[in-house]
Amino acid sequence: QVQLVESGGGLVQPGGSLRLSCAASGRIFSFTSMAWYRQAPGKQRDLVAAIASDSSTRYADSVKGRFTISRDGAKNTVYLQMNSLKPEDTAVYYCYGLGGGIFWGQGTQVTVSS
């Protein structure tokens, strides 16, 4: 069974930065795609950024130019560097992996507030 474990969330002031990490453990597959989603209270879970096995990336319009997704294929780890954070970025951020199945992490809270 594959588990995705996120880390790096927390409280940050507007304009600040955070780096989220997501590491796969257990029976590790080679993910064809990994991504970050987020869900704010009362809203649906939306894609933030995704990265494929060829390292191609895509981003939600709301985070383009501020967030960067990267991955370490050998470690099946994906990162999300978040800069210039805004209060509207506040949400629970979930890691997603596609490979031999669909896998989700448990989520990590990101709060942007002064």
mmCIF file of N, CA and C in Angstrom:
data_model
loop_
_atom_site.group_PDB
_atom_site.id
_atom_site.type_symbol
_atom_site.label_atom_id
_atom_site.label_comp_id
_atom_site.label_asym_id
_atom_site.label_seq_id
_atom_site.Cartn_x
_atom_site.Cartn_y
_atom_site.Cartn_z
ATOM 1 N N GLN A 1 0.847 -1.189 0.000
ATOM 2 C CA GLN A 1 0.000 0.000 0.000
ATOM 3 C C GLN A 1 0.884 1.241 0.000
ATOM 4 N N VAL A 2 0.602 2.162 -0.901
ATOM 5 C CA VAL A 2 1.369 3.395 -0.998
ATOM 6 C C VAL A 2 0.762 4.448 -0.099
ATOM 7 N N GLN A 3 1.604 5.165 0.584
ATOM 8 C CA GLN A 3 1.171 6.304 1.376
ATOM 9 C C GLN A 3 1.902 7.540 0.921
ATOM 10 N N LEU A 4 1.178 8.645 0.840
ATOM 11 C CA LEU A 4 1.768 9.946 0.542
ATOM 12 C C LEU A 4 1.708 10.787 1.807
ATOM 13 N N VAL A 5 2.849 11.295 2.207
ATOM 14 C CA VAL A 5 2.931 12.056 3.453
ATOM 15 C C VAL A 5 3.405 13.465 3.149
ATOM 16 N N GLU A 6 2.545 14.445 3.453
ATOM 17 C CA GLU A 6 2.883 15.842 3.213
ATOM 18 C C GLU A 6 3.533 16.451 4.453
ATOM 19 N N SER A 7 4.315 17.472 4.224
ATOM 20 C CA SER A 7 4.896 18.252 5.313
ATOM 21 C C SER A 7 5.178 19.654 4.806
ATOM 22 N N GLY A 8 5.379 20.579 5.743
ATOM 23 C CA GLY A 8 5.783 21.924 5.368
ATOM 24 C C GLY A 8 4.702 22.984 5.481
ATOM 25 N N GLY A 9 3.489 22.595 5.830
ATOM 26 C CA GLY A 9 2.440 23.598 5.980
ATOM 27 C C GLY A 9 2.637 24.420 7.241
ATOM 28 N N GLY A 10 1.804 25.448 7.401
ATOM 29 C CA GLY A 10 1.897 26.275 8.589
ATOM 30 C C GLY A 10 1.257 27.624 8.385
ATOM 31 N N LEU A 11 1.566 28.519 9.297
ATOM 32 C CA LEU A 11 1.055 29.891 9.276
ATOM 33 C C LEU A 11 2.130 30.819 8.737
ATOM 34 N N VAL A 12 1.763 31.648 7.794
ATOM 35 C CA VAL A 12 2.715 32.584 7.201
ATOM 36 C C VAL A 12 1.998 33.902 6.920
ATOM 37 N N GLN A 13 2.745 34.977 6.975
ATOM 38 C CA GLN A 13 2.182 36.290 6.691
ATOM 39 C C GLN A 13 2.028 36.501 5.192
ATOM 40 N N PRO A 14 1.110 37.349 4.787
ATOM 41 C CA PRO A 14 0.998 37.673 3.358
ATOM 42 C C PRO A 14 2.339 38.144 2.803
ATOM 43 N N GLY A 15 2.651 37.653 1.611
ATOM 44 C CA GLY A 15 3.929 37.962 0.995
ATOM 45 C C GLY A 15 5.031 36.987 1.330
ATOM 46 N N GLY A 16 4.775 36.110 2.270
ATOM 47 C CA GLY A 16 5.773 35.137 2.692
ATOM 48 C C GLY A 16 5.838 33.913 1.796
ATOM 49 N N SER A 17 6.684 32.972 2.204
ATOM 50 C CA SER A 17 6.913 31.761 1.418
ATOM 51 C C SER A 17 6.806 30.519 2.287
ATOM 52 N N LEU A 18 6.424 29.433 1.652
ATOM 53 C CA LEU A 18 6.431 28.119 2.272
ATOM 54 C C LEU A 18 6.825 27.101 1.217
ATOM 55 N N ARG A 19 7.401 26.004 1.671
ATOM 56 C CA ARG A 19 7.720 24.903 0.768
ATOM 57 C C ARG A 19 7.070 23.632 1.294
ATOM 58 N N LEU A 20 6.189 23.076 0.502
ATOM 59 C CA LEU A 20 5.542 21.824 0.853
ATOM 60 C C LEU A 20 6.301 20.657 0.234
ATOM 61 N N SER A 21 6.339 19.563 0.962
ATOM 62 C CA SER A 21 6.956 18.335 0.466
ATOM 63 C C SER A 21 5.961 17.193 0.585
ATOM 64 N N CYS A 22 6.073 16.248 -0.325
ATOM 65 C CA CYS A 22 5.222 15.069 -0.283
ATOM 66 C C CYS A 22 6.083 13.872 -0.653
ATOM 67 N N ALA A 23 6.206 12.941 0.278
ATOM 68 C CA ALA A 23 7.037 11.765 0.068
ATOM 69 C C ALA A 23 6.190 10.512 0.054
ATOM 70 N N ALA A 24 6.494 9.621 -0.879
ATOM 71 C CA ALA A 24 5.781 8.349 -0.964
ATOM 72 C C ALA A 24 6.496 7.302 -0.126
ATOM 73 N N SER A 25 5.722 6.517 0.576
ATOM 74 C CA SER A 25 6.285 5.421 1.362
ATOM 75 C C SER A 25 5.470 4.165 1.116
ATOM 76 N N GLY A 26 6.023 3.039 1.551
ATOM 77 C CA GLY A 26 5.340 1.784 1.336
ATOM 78 C C GLY A 26 5.786 1.170 0.034
ATOM 79 N N ARG A 27 4.874 0.502 -0.638
ATOM 80 C CA ARG A 27 5.173 -0.121 -1.914
ATOM 81 C C ARG A 27 5.189 0.982 -2.972
ATOM 82 N N ILE A 28 6.355 1.459 -3.265
ATOM 83 C CA ILE A 28 6.490 2.659 -4.077
ATOM 84 C C ILE A 28 6.399 2.325 -5.556
ATOM 85 N N PHE A 29 5.501 3.017 -6.235
ATOM 86 C CA PHE A 29 5.401 2.920 -7.681
ATOM 87 C C PHE A 29 6.132 4.104 -8.313
ATOM 88 N N SER A 30 6.354 4.002 -9.567
ATOM 89 C CA SER A 30 6.875 5.142 -10.314
ATOM 90 C C SER A 30 5.676 5.926 -10.800
ATOM 91 N N PHE A 31 5.407 7.032 -10.149
ATOM 92 C CA PHE A 31 4.244 7.820 -10.501
ATOM 93 C C PHE A 31 4.394 8.443 -11.879
ATOM 94 N N THR A 32 3.357 8.337 -12.686
ATOM 95 C CA THR A 32 3.369 9.000 -13.987
ATOM 96 C C THR A 32 3.058 10.476 -13.840
ATOM 97 N N SER A 33 2.366 10.821 -12.782
ATOM 98 C CA SER A 33 2.008 12.212 -12.537
ATOM 99 C C SER A 33 1.860 12.423 -11.043
ATOM 100 N N MET A 34 2.326 13.569 -10.591
ATOM 101 C CA MET A 34 2.112 13.973 -9.210
ATOM 102 C C MET A 34 1.615 15.403 -9.222
ATOM 103 N N ALA A 35 0.866 15.745 -8.202
ATOM 104 C CA ALA A 35 0.247 17.067 -8.211
ATOM 105 C C ALA A 35 -0.068 17.529 -6.798
ATOM 106 N N TRP A 36 -0.388 18.796 -6.702
ATOM 107 C CA TRP A 36 -0.907 19.407 -5.478
ATOM 108 C C TRP A 36 -2.300 19.957 -5.768
ATOM 109 N N TYR A 37 -3.219 19.655 -4.883
ATOM 110 C CA TYR A 37 -4.563 20.217 -4.896
ATOM 111 C C TYR A 37 -4.743 20.993 -3.591
ATOM 112 N N ARG A 38 -5.749 21.841 -3.566
ATOM 113 C CA ARG A 38 -6.072 22.523 -2.319
ATOM 114 C C ARG A 38 -7.580 22.664 -2.179
ATOM 115 N N GLN A 39 -7.987 22.729 -0.927
ATOM 116 C CA GLN A 39 -9.407 22.856 -0.629
ATOM 117 C C GLN A 39 -9.595 23.840 0.511
ATOM 118 N N ALA A 40 -10.265 24.933 0.212
ATOM 119 C CA ALA A 40 -10.595 25.926 1.229
ATOM 120 C C ALA A 40 -11.945 25.558 1.844
ATOM 121 N N PRO A 41 -12.222 26.047 3.041
ATOM 122 C CA PRO A 41 -13.495 25.718 3.704
ATOM 123 C C PRO A 41 -14.690 26.076 2.829
ATOM 124 N N GLY A 42 -15.598 25.124 2.670
ATOM 125 C CA GLY A 42 -16.802 25.362 1.903
ATOM 126 C C GLY A 42 -16.631 25.348 0.401
ATOM 127 N N LYS A 43 -15.418 25.009 -0.072
ATOM 128 C CA LYS A 43 -15.152 25.011 -1.513
ATOM 129 C C LYS A 43 -14.709 23.633 -1.965
ATOM 130 N N GLN A 44 -14.708 23.427 -3.269
ATOM 131 C CA GLN A 44 -14.276 22.153 -3.808
ATOM 132 C C GLN A 44 -12.760 22.076 -3.837
ATOM 133 N N ARG A 45 -12.280 20.861 -3.995
ATOM 134 C CA ARG A 45 -10.834 20.646 -4.100
ATOM 135 C C ARG A 45 -10.401 20.947 -5.539
ATOM 136 N N ASP A 46 -9.437 21.849 -5.665
ATOM 137 C CA ASP A 46 -8.985 22.299 -6.980
ATOM 138 C C ASP A 46 -7.514 21.991 -7.201
ATOM 139 N N LEU A 47 -7.169 21.772 -8.462
ATOM 140 C CA LEU A 47 -5.779 21.566 -8.827
ATOM 141 C C LEU A 47 -4.990 22.857 -8.657
ATOM 142 N N VAL A 48 -3.834 22.750 -8.050
ATOM 143 C CA VAL A 48 -2.913 23.877 -7.914
ATOM 144 C C VAL A 48 -1.798 23.769 -8.946
ATOM 145 N N ALA A 49 -1.149 22.620 -8.966
ATOM 146 C CA ALA A 49 -0.030 22.410 -9.891
ATOM 147 C C ALA A 49 0.176 20.918 -10.087
ATOM 148 N N ALA A 50 0.651 20.548 -11.270
ATOM 149 C CA ALA A 50 0.903 19.149 -11.582
ATOM 150 C C ALA A 50 2.206 19.021 -12.343
ATOM 151 N N ILE A 51 2.843 17.865 -12.176
ATOM 152 C CA ILE A 51 4.087 17.593 -12.901
ATOM 153 C C ILE A 51 4.065 16.155 -13.384
ATOM 154 N N ALA A 52 4.402 15.973 -14.644
ATOM 155 C CA ALA A 52 4.393 14.643 -15.240
ATOM 156 C C ALA A 52 5.778 14.016 -15.177
ATOM 157 N N SER A 53 5.855 12.759 -15.605
ATOM 158 C CA SER A 53 7.126 12.040 -15.532
ATOM 159 C C SER A 53 8.179 12.654 -16.441
ATOM 160 N N ASP A 54 7.745 13.395 -17.471
ATOM 161 C CA ASP A 54 8.713 14.076 -18.344
ATOM 162 C C ASP A 54 9.043 15.478 -17.840
ATOM 163 N N SER A 55 8.583 15.775 -16.624
ATOM 164 C CA SER A 55 8.828 17.061 -15.948
ATOM 165 C C SER A 55 8.029 18.227 -16.519
ATOM 166 N N SER A 56 7.113 17.960 -17.426
ATOM 167 C CA SER A 56 6.230 19.031 -17.879
ATOM 168 C C SER A 56 5.312 19.415 -16.729
ATOM 169 N N THR A 57 4.970 20.682 -16.658
ATOM 170 C CA THR A 57 4.181 21.190 -15.538
ATOM 171 C C THR A 57 2.976 21.988 -16.030
ATOM 172 N N ARG A 58 2.002 22.086 -15.154
ATOM 173 C CA ARG A 58 0.889 22.999 -15.405
ATOM 174 C C ARG A 58 0.419 23.549 -14.081
ATOM 175 N N TYR A 59 -0.130 24.763 -14.141
ATOM 176 C CA TYR A 59 -0.509 25.489 -12.938
ATOM 177 C C TYR A 59 -1.899 26.091 -13.072
ATOM 178 N N ALA A 60 -2.539 26.235 -11.939
ATOM 179 C CA ALA A 60 -3.758 27.025 -11.908
ATOM 180 C C ALA A 60 -3.388 28.471 -12.198
ATOM 181 N N ASP A 61 -4.269 29.188 -12.888
ATOM 182 C CA ASP A 61 -3.970 30.582 -13.240
ATOM 183 C C ASP A 61 -3.683 31.419 -12.001
ATOM 184 N N SER A 62 -4.342 31.103 -10.906
ATOM 185 C CA SER A 62 -4.221 31.911 -9.696
ATOM 186 C C SER A 62 -2.851 31.817 -9.037
ATOM 187 N N VAL A 63 -2.055 30.813 -9.410
ATOM 188 C CA VAL A 63 -0.744 30.641 -8.760
ATOM 189 C C VAL A 63 0.424 30.776 -9.730
ATOM 190 N N LYS A 64 0.144 30.961 -11.014
ATOM 191 C CA LYS A 64 1.214 31.093 -12.004
ATOM 192 C C LYS A 64 2.136 32.246 -11.651
ATOM 193 N N GLY A 65 3.435 31.986 -11.718
ATOM 194 C CA GLY A 65 4.418 33.000 -11.399
ATOM 195 C C GLY A 65 4.740 33.098 -9.916
ATOM 196 N N ARG A 66 3.959 32.438 -9.080
ATOM 197 C CA ARG A 66 4.227 32.480 -7.631
ATOM 198 C C ARG A 66 4.602 31.113 -7.071
ATOM 199 N N PHE A 67 4.020 30.063 -7.627
ATOM 200 C CA PHE A 67 4.262 28.705 -7.127
ATOM 201 C C PHE A 67 5.088 27.932 -8.149
ATOM 202 N N THR A 68 5.913 27.028 -7.644
ATOM 203 C CA THR A 68 6.715 26.161 -8.510
ATOM 204 C C THR A 68 6.639 24.733 -8.001
ATOM 205 N N ILE A 69 6.265 23.822 -8.888
ATOM 206 C CA ILE A 69 6.226 22.411 -8.543
ATOM 207 C C ILE A 69 7.466 21.724 -9.096
ATOM 208 N N SER A 70 8.021 20.801 -8.323
ATOM 209 C CA SER A 70 9.180 20.035 -8.778
ATOM 210 C C SER A 70 9.088 18.636 -8.173
ATOM 211 N N ARG A 71 9.884 17.734 -8.721
ATOM 212 C CA ARG A 71 9.845 16.380 -8.191
ATOM 213 C C ARG A 71 11.218 15.743 -8.247
ATOM 214 N N ASP A 72 11.411 14.811 -7.337
ATOM 215 C CA ASP A 72 12.588 13.961 -7.330
ATOM 216 C C ASP A 72 12.094 12.565 -7.676
ATOM 217 N N GLY A 73 12.256 12.178 -8.940
ATOM 218 C CA GLY A 73 11.715 10.910 -9.391
ATOM 219 C C GLY A 73 12.286 9.717 -8.674
ATOM 220 N N ALA A 74 13.560 9.785 -8.346
ATOM 221 C CA ALA A 74 14.203 8.657 -7.675
ATOM 222 C C ALA A 74 13.615 8.428 -6.294
ATOM 223 N N LYS A 75 13.143 9.500 -5.678
ATOM 224 C CA LYS A 75 12.589 9.409 -4.328
ATOM 225 C C LYS A 75 11.068 9.441 -4.326
ATOM 226 N N ASN A 76 10.474 9.559 -5.517
ATOM 227 C CA ASN A 76 9.012 9.713 -5.590
ATOM 228 C C ASN A 76 8.547 10.791 -4.622
ATOM 229 N N THR A 77 9.202 11.906 -4.691
ATOM 230 C CA THR A 77 8.879 13.042 -3.836
ATOM 231 C C THR A 77 8.536 14.228 -4.720
ATOM 232 N N VAL A 78 7.517 14.972 -4.316
ATOM 233 C CA VAL A 78 7.142 16.170 -5.048
ATOM 234 C C VAL A 78 7.130 17.350 -4.090
ATOM 235 N N TYR A 79 7.511 18.499 -4.601
ATOM 236 C CA TYR A 79 7.612 19.711 -3.797
ATOM 237 C C TYR A 79 6.729 20.805 -4.393
ATOM 238 N N LEU A 80 6.328 21.728 -3.533
ATOM 239 C CA LEU A 80 5.616 22.915 -4.000
ATOM 240 C C LEU A 80 6.209 24.120 -3.282
ATOM 241 N N GLN A 81 6.956 24.908 -4.029
ATOM 242 C CA GLN A 81 7.497 26.156 -3.500
ATOM 243 C C GLN A 81 6.465 27.239 -3.717
ATOM 244 N N MET A 82 6.051 27.859 -2.637
ATOM 245 C CA MET A 82 4.998 28.875 -2.702
ATOM 246 C C MET A 82 5.572 30.206 -2.247
ATOM 247 N N ASN A 83 5.593 31.165 -3.141
ATOM 248 C CA ASN A 83 6.097 32.498 -2.845
ATOM 249 C C ASN A 83 4.988 33.525 -2.980
ATOM 250 N N SER A 84 5.221 34.692 -2.427
ATOM 251 C CA SER A 84 4.243 35.796 -2.512
ATOM 252 C C SER A 84 2.850 35.317 -2.116
ATOM 253 N N LEU A 85 2.783 34.650 -1.003
ATOM 254 C CA LEU A 85 1.514 34.056 -0.579
ATOM 255 C C LEU A 85 0.486 35.125 -0.242
ATOM 256 N N LYS A 86 -0.761 34.797 -0.547
ATOM 257 C CA LYS A 86 -1.883 35.692 -0.327
ATOM 258 C C LYS A 86 -2.884 35.026 0.615
ATOM 259 N N PRO A 87 -3.707 35.800 1.293
ATOM 260 C CA PRO A 87 -4.718 35.203 2.170
ATOM 261 C C PRO A 87 -5.607 34.196 1.439
ATOM 262 N N GLU A 88 -5.866 34.443 0.168
ATOM 263 C CA GLU A 88 -6.723 33.517 -0.583
ATOM 264 C C GLU A 88 -6.043 32.194 -0.898
ATOM 265 N N ASP A 89 -4.773 32.060 -0.593
ATOM 266 C CA ASP A 89 -4.083 30.777 -0.725
ATOM 267 C C ASP A 89 -4.340 29.870 0.477
ATOM 268 N N THR A 90 -4.985 30.407 1.492
ATOM 269 C CA THR A 90 -5.285 29.615 2.680
ATOM 270 C C THR A 90 -6.174 28.431 2.330
ATOM 271 N N ALA A 91 -5.723 27.242 2.681
ATOM 272 C CA ALA A 91 -6.459 26.020 2.348
ATOM 273 C C ALA A 91 -5.708 24.827 2.933
ATOM 274 N N VAL A 92 -6.350 23.677 2.854
ATOM 275 C CA VAL A 92 -5.650 22.425 3.096
ATOM 276 C C VAL A 92 -5.093 21.962 1.750
ATOM 277 N N TYR A 93 -3.812 21.685 1.724
ATOM 278 C CA TYR A 93 -3.133 21.284 0.492
ATOM 279 C C TYR A 93 -2.929 19.769 0.518
ATOM 280 N N TYR A 94 -3.321 19.133 -0.573
ATOM 281 C CA TYR A 94 -3.254 17.685 -0.681
ATOM 282 C C TYR A 94 -2.292 17.283 -1.802
ATOM 283 N N CYS A 95 -1.513 16.269 -1.509
ATOM 284 C CA CYS A 95 -0.641 15.669 -2.507
ATOM 285 C C CYS A 95 -1.397 14.574 -3.238
ATOM 286 N N TYR A 96 -1.124 14.433 -4.515
ATOM 287 C CA TYR A 96 -1.800 13.452 -5.377
ATOM 288 C C TYR A 96 -0.744 12.736 -6.198
ATOM 289 N N GLY A 97 -0.930 11.417 -6.327
ATOM 290 C CA GLY A 97 -0.034 10.637 -7.163
ATOM 291 C C GLY A 97 -0.817 9.671 -8.021
ATOM 292 N N LEU A 98 -0.430 9.578 -9.279
ATOM 293 C CA LEU A 98 -1.075 8.668 -10.226
ATOM 294 C C LEU A 98 -0.031 7.681 -10.724
ATOM 295 N N GLY A 99 -0.256 6.398 -10.424
ATOM 296 C CA GLY A 99 0.675 5.381 -10.875
ATOM 297 C C GLY A 99 0.296 4.051 -10.285
ATOM 298 N N GLY A 100 -0.305 3.167 -11.052
ATOM 299 C CA GLY A 100 -0.790 1.911 -10.504
ATOM 300 C C GLY A 100 -1.990 2.130 -9.609
ATOM 301 N N GLY A 101 -2.586 3.266 -9.703
ATOM 302 C CA GLY A 101 -3.719 3.653 -8.872
ATOM 303 C C GLY A 101 -3.663 5.146 -8.619
ATOM 304 N N ILE A 102 -4.642 5.639 -7.896
ATOM 305 C CA ILE A 102 -4.677 7.057 -7.521
ATOM 306 C C ILE A 102 -4.489 7.148 -6.017
ATOM 307 N N PHE A 103 -3.581 7.993 -5.603
ATOM 308 C CA PHE A 103 -3.240 8.088 -4.188
ATOM 309 C C PHE A 103 -3.312 9.542 -3.739
ATOM 310 N N TRP A 104 -3.789 9.726 -2.518
ATOM 311 C CA TRP A 104 -3.895 11.055 -1.909
ATOM 312 C C TRP A 104 -3.181 11.058 -0.562
ATOM 313 N N GLY A 105 -2.580 12.194 -0.257
ATOM 314 C CA GLY A 105 -2.057 12.400 1.077
ATOM 315 C C GLY A 105 -3.162 12.828 2.028
ATOM 316 N N GLN A 106 -2.800 13.016 3.301
ATOM 317 C CA GLN A 106 -3.793 13.346 4.314
ATOM 318 C C GLN A 106 -4.074 14.844 4.363
ATOM 319 N N GLY A 107 -3.247 15.634 3.716
ATOM 320 C CA GLY A 107 -3.441 17.075 3.681
ATOM 321 C C GLY A 107 -2.595 17.800 4.712
ATOM 322 N N THR A 108 -2.207 19.007 4.366
ATOM 323 C CA THR A 108 -1.468 19.871 5.290
ATOM 324 C C THR A 108 -2.059 21.271 5.200
ATOM 325 N N GLN A 109 -2.264 21.879 6.350
ATOM 326 C CA GLN A 109 -2.912 23.190 6.409
ATOM 327 C C GLN A 109 -1.914 24.300 6.093
ATOM 328 N N VAL A 110 -2.322 25.189 5.214
ATOM 329 C CA VAL A 110 -1.568 26.406 4.929
ATOM 330 C C VAL A 110 -2.485 27.586 5.246
ATOM 331 N N THR A 111 -2.025 28.443 6.143
ATOM 332 C CA THR A 111 -2.797 29.616 6.533
ATOM 333 C C THR A 111 -1.970 30.866 6.274
ATOM 334 N N VAL A 112 -2.521 31.766 5.487
ATOM 335 C CA VAL A 112 -1.833 33.021 5.164
ATOM 336 C C VAL A 112 -2.618 34.147 5.826
ATOM 337 N N SER A 113 -2.017 34.722 6.835
ATOM 338 C CA SER A 113 -2.725 35.729 7.624
ATOM 339 C C SER A 113 -1.721 36.598 8.361
ATOM 340 N N SER A 114 -2.099 37.856 8.548
ATOM 341 C CA SER A 114 -1.256 38.750 9.340
ATOM 342 C C SER A 114 -1.710 38.760 10.786
#
